[in-house]
Coordinates of C-alpha atoms in Angstrom, one line a residue:
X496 CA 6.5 0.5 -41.1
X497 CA 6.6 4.2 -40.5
X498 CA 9.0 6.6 -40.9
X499 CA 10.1 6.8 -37.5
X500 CA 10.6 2.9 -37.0
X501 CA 13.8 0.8 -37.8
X502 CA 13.7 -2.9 -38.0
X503 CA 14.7 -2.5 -34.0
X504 CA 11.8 -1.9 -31.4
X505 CA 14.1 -2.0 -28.6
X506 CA 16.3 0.9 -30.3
X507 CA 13.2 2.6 -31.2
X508 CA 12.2 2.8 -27.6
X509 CA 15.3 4.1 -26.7
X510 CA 15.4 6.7 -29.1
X511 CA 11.8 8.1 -28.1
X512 CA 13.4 8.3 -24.8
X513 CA 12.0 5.2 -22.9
X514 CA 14.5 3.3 -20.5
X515 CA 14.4 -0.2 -20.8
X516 CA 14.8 -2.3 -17.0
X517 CA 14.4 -5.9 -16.4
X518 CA 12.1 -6.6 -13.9
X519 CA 14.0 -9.8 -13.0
X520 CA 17.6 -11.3 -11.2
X521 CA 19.2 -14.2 -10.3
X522 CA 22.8 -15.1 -9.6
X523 CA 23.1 -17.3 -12.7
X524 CA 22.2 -14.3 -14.8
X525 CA 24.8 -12.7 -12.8
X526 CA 27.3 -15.5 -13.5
X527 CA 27.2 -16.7 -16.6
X528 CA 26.7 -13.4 -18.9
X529 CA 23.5 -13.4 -19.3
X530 CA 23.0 -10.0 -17.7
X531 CA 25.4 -9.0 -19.8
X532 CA 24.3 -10.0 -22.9
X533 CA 21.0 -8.4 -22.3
X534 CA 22.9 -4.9 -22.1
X535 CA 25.1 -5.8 -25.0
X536 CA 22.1 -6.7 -27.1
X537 CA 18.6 -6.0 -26.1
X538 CA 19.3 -2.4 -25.0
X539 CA 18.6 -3.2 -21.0
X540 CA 20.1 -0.1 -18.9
X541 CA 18.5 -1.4 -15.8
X542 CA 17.6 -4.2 -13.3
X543 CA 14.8 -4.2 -10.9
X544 CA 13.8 -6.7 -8.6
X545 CA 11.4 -7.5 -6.2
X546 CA 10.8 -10.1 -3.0
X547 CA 8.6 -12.3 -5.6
X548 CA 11.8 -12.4 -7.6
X549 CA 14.1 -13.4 -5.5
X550 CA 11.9 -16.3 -3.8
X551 CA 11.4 -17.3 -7.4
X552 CA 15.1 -16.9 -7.9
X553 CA 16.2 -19.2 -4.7
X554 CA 14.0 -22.1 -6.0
X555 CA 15.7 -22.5 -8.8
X556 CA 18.8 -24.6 -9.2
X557 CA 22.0 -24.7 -7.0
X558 CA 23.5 -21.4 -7.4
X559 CA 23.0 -20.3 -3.8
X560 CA 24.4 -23.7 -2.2
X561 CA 27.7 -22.5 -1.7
X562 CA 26.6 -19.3 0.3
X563 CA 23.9 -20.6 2.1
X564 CA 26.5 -23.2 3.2
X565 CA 28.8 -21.2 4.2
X566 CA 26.5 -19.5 6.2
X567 CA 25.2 -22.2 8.0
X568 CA 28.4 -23.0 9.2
X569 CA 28.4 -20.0 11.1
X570 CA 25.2 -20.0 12.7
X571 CA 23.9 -17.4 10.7
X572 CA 20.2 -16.6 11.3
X573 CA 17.3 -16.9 8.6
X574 CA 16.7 -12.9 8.2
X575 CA 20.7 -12.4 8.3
X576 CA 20.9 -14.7 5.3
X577 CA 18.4 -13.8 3.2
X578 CA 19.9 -10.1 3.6
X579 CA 23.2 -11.4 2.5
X580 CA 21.8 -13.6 -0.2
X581 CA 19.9 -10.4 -2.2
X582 CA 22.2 -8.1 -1.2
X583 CA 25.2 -10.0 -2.8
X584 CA 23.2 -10.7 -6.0
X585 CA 22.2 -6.8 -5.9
X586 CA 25.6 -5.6 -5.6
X587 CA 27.3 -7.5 -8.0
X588 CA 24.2 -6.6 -10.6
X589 CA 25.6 -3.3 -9.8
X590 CA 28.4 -3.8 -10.7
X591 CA 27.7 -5.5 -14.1
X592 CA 25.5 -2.2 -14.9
X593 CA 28.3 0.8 -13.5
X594 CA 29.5 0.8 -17.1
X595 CA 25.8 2.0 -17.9
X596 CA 25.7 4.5 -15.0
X597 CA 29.0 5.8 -15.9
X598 CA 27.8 6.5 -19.3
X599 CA 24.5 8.0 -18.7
X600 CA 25.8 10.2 -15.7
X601 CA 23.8 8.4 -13.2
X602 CA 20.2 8.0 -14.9
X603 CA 20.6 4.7 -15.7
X604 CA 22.3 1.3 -15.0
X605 CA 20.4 1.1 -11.5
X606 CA 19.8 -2.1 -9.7
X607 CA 16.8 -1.9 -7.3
X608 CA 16.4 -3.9 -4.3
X609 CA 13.1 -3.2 -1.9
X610 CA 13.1 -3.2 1.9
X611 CA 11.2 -6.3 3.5
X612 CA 7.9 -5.8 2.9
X613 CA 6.6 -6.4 6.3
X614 CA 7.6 -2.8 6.8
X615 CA 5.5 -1.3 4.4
X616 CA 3.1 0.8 7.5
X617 CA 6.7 1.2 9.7
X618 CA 8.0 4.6 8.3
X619 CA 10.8 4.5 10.9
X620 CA 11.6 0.8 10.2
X621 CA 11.7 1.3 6.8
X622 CA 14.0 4.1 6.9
X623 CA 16.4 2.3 8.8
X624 CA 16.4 -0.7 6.3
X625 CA 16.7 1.7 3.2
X626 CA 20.0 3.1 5.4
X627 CA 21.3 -0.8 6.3
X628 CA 20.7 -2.3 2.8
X629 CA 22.7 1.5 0.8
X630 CA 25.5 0.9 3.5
X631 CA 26.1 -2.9 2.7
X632 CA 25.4 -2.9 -0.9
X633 CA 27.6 -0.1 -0.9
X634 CA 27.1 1.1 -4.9
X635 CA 25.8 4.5 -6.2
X636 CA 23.9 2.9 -8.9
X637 CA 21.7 1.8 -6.1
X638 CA 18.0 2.1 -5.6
X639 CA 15.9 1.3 -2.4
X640 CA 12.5 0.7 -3.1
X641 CA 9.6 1.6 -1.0
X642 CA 6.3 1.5 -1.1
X643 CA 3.8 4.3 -1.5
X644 CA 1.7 3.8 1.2
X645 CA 0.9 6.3 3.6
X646 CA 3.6 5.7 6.0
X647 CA 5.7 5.2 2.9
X648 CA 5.8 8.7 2.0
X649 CA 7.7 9.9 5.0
X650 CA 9.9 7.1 4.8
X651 CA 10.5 8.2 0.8
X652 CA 11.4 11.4 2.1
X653 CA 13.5 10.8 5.0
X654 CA 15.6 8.3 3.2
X655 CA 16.1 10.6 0.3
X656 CA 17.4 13.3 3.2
X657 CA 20.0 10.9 3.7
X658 CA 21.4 11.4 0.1
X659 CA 19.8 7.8 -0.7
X660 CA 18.8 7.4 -4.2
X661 CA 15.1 5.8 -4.1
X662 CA 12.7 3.7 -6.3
X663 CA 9.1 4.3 -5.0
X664 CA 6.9 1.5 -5.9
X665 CA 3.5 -0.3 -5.7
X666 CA 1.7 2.7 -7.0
X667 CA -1.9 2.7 -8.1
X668 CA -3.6 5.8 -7.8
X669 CA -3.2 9.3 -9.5
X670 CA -3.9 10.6 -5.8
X671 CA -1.0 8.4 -4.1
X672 CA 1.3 9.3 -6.9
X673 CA 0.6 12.8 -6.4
X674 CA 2.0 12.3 -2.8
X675 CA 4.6 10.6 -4.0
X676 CA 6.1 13.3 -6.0
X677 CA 5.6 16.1 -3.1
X678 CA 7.5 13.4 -1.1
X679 CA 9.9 13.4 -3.7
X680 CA 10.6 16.7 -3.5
X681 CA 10.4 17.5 0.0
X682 CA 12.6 14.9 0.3
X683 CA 15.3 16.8 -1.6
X684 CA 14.7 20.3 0.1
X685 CA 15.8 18.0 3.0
X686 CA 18.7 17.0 1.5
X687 CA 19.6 20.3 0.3
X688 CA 19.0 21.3 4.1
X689 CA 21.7 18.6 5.3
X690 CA 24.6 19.5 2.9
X691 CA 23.5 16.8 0.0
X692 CA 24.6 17.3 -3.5
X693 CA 21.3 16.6 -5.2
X694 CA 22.9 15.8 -8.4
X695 CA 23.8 12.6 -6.9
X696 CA 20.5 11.9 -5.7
X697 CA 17.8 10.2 -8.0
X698 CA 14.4 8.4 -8.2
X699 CA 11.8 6.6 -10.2
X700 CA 8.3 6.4 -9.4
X701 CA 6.8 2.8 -10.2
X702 CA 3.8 3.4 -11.2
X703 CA 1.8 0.0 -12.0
X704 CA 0.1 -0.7 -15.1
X705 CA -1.5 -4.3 -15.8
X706 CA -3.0 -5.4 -12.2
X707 CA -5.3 -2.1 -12.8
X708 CA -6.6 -3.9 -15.7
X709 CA -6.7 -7.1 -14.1
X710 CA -9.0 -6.1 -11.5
X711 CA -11.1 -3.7 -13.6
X712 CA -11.6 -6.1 -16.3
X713 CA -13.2 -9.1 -13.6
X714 CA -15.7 -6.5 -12.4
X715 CA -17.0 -5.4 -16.0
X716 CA -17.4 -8.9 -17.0
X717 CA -19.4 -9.2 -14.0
X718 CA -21.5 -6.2 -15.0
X719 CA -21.7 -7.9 -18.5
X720 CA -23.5 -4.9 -20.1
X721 CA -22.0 -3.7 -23.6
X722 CA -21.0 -0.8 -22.0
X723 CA -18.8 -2.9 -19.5
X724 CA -17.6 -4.9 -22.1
X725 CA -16.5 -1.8 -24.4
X726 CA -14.2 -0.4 -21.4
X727 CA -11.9 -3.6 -21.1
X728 CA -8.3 -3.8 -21.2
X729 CA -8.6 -0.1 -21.4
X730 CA -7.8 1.7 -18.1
X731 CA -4.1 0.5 -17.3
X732 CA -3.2 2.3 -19.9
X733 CA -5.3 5.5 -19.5
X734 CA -4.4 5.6 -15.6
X735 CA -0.7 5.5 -16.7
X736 CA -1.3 8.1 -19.2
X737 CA -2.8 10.5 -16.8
X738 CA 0.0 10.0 -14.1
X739 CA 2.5 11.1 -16.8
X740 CA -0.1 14.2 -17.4
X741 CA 0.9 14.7 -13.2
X742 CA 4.3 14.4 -13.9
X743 CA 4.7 17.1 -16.4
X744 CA 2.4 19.3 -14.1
X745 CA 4.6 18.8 -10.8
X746 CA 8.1 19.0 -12.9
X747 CA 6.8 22.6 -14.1
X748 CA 6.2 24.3 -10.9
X749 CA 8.8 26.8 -9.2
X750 CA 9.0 24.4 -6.5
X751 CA 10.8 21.6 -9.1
X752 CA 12.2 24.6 -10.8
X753 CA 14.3 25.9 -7.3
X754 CA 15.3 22.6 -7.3
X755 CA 16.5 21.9 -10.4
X756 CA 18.8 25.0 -10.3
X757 CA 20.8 23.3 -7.8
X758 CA 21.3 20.2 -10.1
X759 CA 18.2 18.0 -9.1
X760 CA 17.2 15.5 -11.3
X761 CA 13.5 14.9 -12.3
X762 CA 11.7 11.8 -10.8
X763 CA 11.0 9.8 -13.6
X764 CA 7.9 8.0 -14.1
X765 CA 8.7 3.9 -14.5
X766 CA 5.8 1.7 -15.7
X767 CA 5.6 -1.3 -13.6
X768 CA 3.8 -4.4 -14.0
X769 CA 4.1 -4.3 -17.6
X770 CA 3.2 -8.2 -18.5
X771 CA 0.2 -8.8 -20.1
X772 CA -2.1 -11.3 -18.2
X773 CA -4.5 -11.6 -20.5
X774 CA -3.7 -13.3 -23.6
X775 CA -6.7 -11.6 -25.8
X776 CA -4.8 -8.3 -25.3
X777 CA -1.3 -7.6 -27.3
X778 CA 1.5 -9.0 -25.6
X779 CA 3.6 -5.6 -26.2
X780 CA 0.1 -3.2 -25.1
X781 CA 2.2 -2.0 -21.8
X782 CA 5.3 -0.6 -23.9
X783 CA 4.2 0.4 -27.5
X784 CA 1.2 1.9 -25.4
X785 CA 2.9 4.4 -22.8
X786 CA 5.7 5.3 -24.8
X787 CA 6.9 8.9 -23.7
X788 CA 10.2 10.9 -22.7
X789 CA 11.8 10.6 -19.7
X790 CA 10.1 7.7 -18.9
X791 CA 11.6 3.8 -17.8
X792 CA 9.7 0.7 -18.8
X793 CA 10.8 -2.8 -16.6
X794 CA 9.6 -5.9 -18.4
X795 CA 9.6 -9.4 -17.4
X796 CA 12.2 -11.0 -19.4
X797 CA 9.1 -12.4 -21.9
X798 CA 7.5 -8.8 -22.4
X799 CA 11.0 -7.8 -23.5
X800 CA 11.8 -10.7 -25.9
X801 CA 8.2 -9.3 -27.6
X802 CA 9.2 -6.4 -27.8
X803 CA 12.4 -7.1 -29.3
X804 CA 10.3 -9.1 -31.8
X805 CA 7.4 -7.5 -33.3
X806 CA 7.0 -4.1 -31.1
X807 CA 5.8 -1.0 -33.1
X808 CA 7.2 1.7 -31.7
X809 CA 5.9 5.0 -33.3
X810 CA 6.7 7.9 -31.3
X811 CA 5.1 9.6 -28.2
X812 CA 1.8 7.7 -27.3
X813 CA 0.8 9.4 -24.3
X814 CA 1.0 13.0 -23.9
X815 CA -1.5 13.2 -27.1
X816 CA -4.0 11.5 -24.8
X817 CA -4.8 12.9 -21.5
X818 CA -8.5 13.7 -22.4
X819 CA -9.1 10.5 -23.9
X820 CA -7.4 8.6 -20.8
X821 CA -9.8 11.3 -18.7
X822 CA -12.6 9.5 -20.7
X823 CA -12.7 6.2 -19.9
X824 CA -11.9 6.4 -16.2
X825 CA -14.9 8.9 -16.3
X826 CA -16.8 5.9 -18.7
X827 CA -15.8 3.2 -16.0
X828 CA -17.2 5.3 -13.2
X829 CA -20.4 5.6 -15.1
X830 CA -21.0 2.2 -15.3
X831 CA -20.3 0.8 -12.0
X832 CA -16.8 0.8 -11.4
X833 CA -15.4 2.4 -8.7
X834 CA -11.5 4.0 -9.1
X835 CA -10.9 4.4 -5.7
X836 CA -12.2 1.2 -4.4
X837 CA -10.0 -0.7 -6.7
X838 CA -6.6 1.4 -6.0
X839 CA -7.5 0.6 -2.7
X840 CA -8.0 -3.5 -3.4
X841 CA -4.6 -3.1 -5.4
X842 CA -2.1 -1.5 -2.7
X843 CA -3.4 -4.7 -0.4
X844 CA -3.2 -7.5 -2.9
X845 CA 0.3 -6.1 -3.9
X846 CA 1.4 -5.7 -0.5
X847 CA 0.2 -9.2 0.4
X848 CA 1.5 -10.4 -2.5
X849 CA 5.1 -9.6 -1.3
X850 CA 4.6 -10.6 2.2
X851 CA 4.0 -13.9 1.1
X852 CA 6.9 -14.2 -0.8
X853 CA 8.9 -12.9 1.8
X854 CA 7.4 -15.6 3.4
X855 CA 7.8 -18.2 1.4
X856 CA 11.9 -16.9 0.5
X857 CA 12.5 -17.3 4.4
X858 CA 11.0 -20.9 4.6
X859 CA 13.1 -22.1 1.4
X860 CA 16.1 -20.3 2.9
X861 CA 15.5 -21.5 6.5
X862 CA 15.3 -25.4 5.0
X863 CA 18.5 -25.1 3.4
X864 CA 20.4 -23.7 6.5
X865 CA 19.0 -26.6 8.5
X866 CA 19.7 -29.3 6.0
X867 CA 23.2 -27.4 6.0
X868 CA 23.3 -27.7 9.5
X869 CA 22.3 -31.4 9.5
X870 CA 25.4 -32.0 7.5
X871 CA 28.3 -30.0 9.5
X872 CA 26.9 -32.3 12.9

């Protein structure tokens, strides 16, 4: 153990200035403590959530009966109920976590909830959901995540105009976070421009860590050459580490700076996808890995129980790095991978990924309204 490490990984993290998020919800979370608890005892500041979530979440027991009855009763409509299924859950997760936001002054204890993501190329459509979902949740430890695709970036910009706090996610590329953060910040001249106080205004960027290796890692086994194999389970980390490298670059221009005098707060990076999914790798390598200031980490409930357990949690492991990271996504280049074909492969998959949850949460939900409605004739 080193000097800088107590027998707590999760307070270690903390201390090196890494927010710790949940990348998970469900109403019997919500109900029976176990949000809570995870606050209380695991260090958790923050909740984020995500359509796979909450399909995952409706299939699972009977805590939604009761609503979805009630709202079969009235006639309500598949997409109406869905939006008041999350947006209950959301609100009430907001609540559990205003203690939090109280006490960091608004950087943390945020609940995220992302706009249906059959909107994702729709900047105007997505704008109007980020402004429909802030006015029924109602909570100023809100976030509305969008994606970063290239009608996104308007979108993140408009809505943050609007004084709306935002979570930008599904982000692959150094490029497309680039964009994101000149979004980000023309997104508060705008506010600025329309009377906003921008110390109420804040955002994460979610920038995604384990797909890249994911999708890397099948095309070097295909190559199969040592120099392939030497490369694996290496870039997630290095991409991340070379977006934080961007981060510090944008946050030190007079741009930020003008900003920042009238009480903006940085967008903070926030490593996403952070579960291993290959079980050769350590099951901790996406936190002990991209440990840095300023920065939020949401874990799958099992990434965070392993950290809890046996992360070693040393300090700064990123800004030390940037020409190593630099390295080996000019190494993966070399030997036949290409960067921006698989950012590209990545924003579809993960787009597609949440449209057929989206899919798959309205056909659970639309079963239980007509079973519901089967039982009131």
């Amino acid at each position: 153990m080193t000097e800088q490490q107590t027998t707590n990984p999760l307070a270690d993290l903390s201390e090196a200035g890494v927010s710790i998020w949940l990348d998970d919800l469900n109403r019997s979370m919500i109900t029976d403590g176990g949000l809570q608890s995870l606050i209380d005892d695991l260090y958790v500041v923050g909740v984020t959530t995500n359509p796979t979530i909450f399909a995952n979440a409706l299939s699972q027991g009977e805590a939604y009966t009761d609503q979805v009855k009630e709202l079969a009763a009235t006639g309500t409509d598949v997409d109406a109920t869905v939006f008041a299924l999350t947006t209950t859950d959301v609100r009430n997760a907001c609540d559990i976590m205003r203690p939090v936001y109280d006490r960091t002054n608004g950087v943390d204890g945020r609940v995220s909830i992302e706009v249906e993501p059959k909107l994702a190329a729709d900047t105007a459509g997505t704008v109007e959901m980020a402004k429909k979902l802030w006015a029924e949740i109602d909570r100023p430890n809100l976030f509305i995540k969008i994606p970063a695709t290239v009608e996104g970036l308007p979108a993140i910009s408009q809505t943050l105009a609007e004084g709306i706090s935002v979570n930008v996610t599904l982000i692959f590329s150094l490029d497309r976070y680039r964009g994101v953060m000149n979004a980000f910040l023309t997104g508060l001249e705008q506010a600025r421009q329309n009377g906003h106080d921008l110390s109420t205004i804040h955002s994460v960027a979610s920038f995604f860590v384990s797909r890249v290796d994911t999708e890397i890692d099948g095309q070097l086994d295909a190559l199969g050459t040592d120099e392939a194999t030497a490369l694996k389970g290496k870039a997630g980390v290095a991409n991340a580490r070379l977006a934080y490298q961007a981060y510090e670059e944008v946050f030190s221009t007079p741009r930020w700076q003008n900003l920042a005098d009238d009480g903006a707060h940085a967008q903070r990076p926030l490593w996403a996808s952070t579960g291993v999914k290959n079980p050769d790798y350590p099951d901790t390598l996406y936190v002990t890995e991209l440990v840095a200031p300023n920065t939020v980490n949401t874990m799958p409930r099992k990434t965070l129980d392993a950290t809890a357990d046996h992360g070693q949690v040393t300090g700064d492991a990123v800004t030390g790095h940037y020409d190593d990271a630099q390295q080996v996504l000019e190494s993966l280049e070399k030997v036949g991978v290409s960067y921006a074909q698989v950012v590209e492969t990545l924003e579809v998959e993960g787009l597609d990924k949440f449209e057929k949850s989206w899919d798959e949460l309205l056909a659970d939900v639309q079963q239980e309204l007509d079973r519901f409605a089967g039982d009131a004739k």
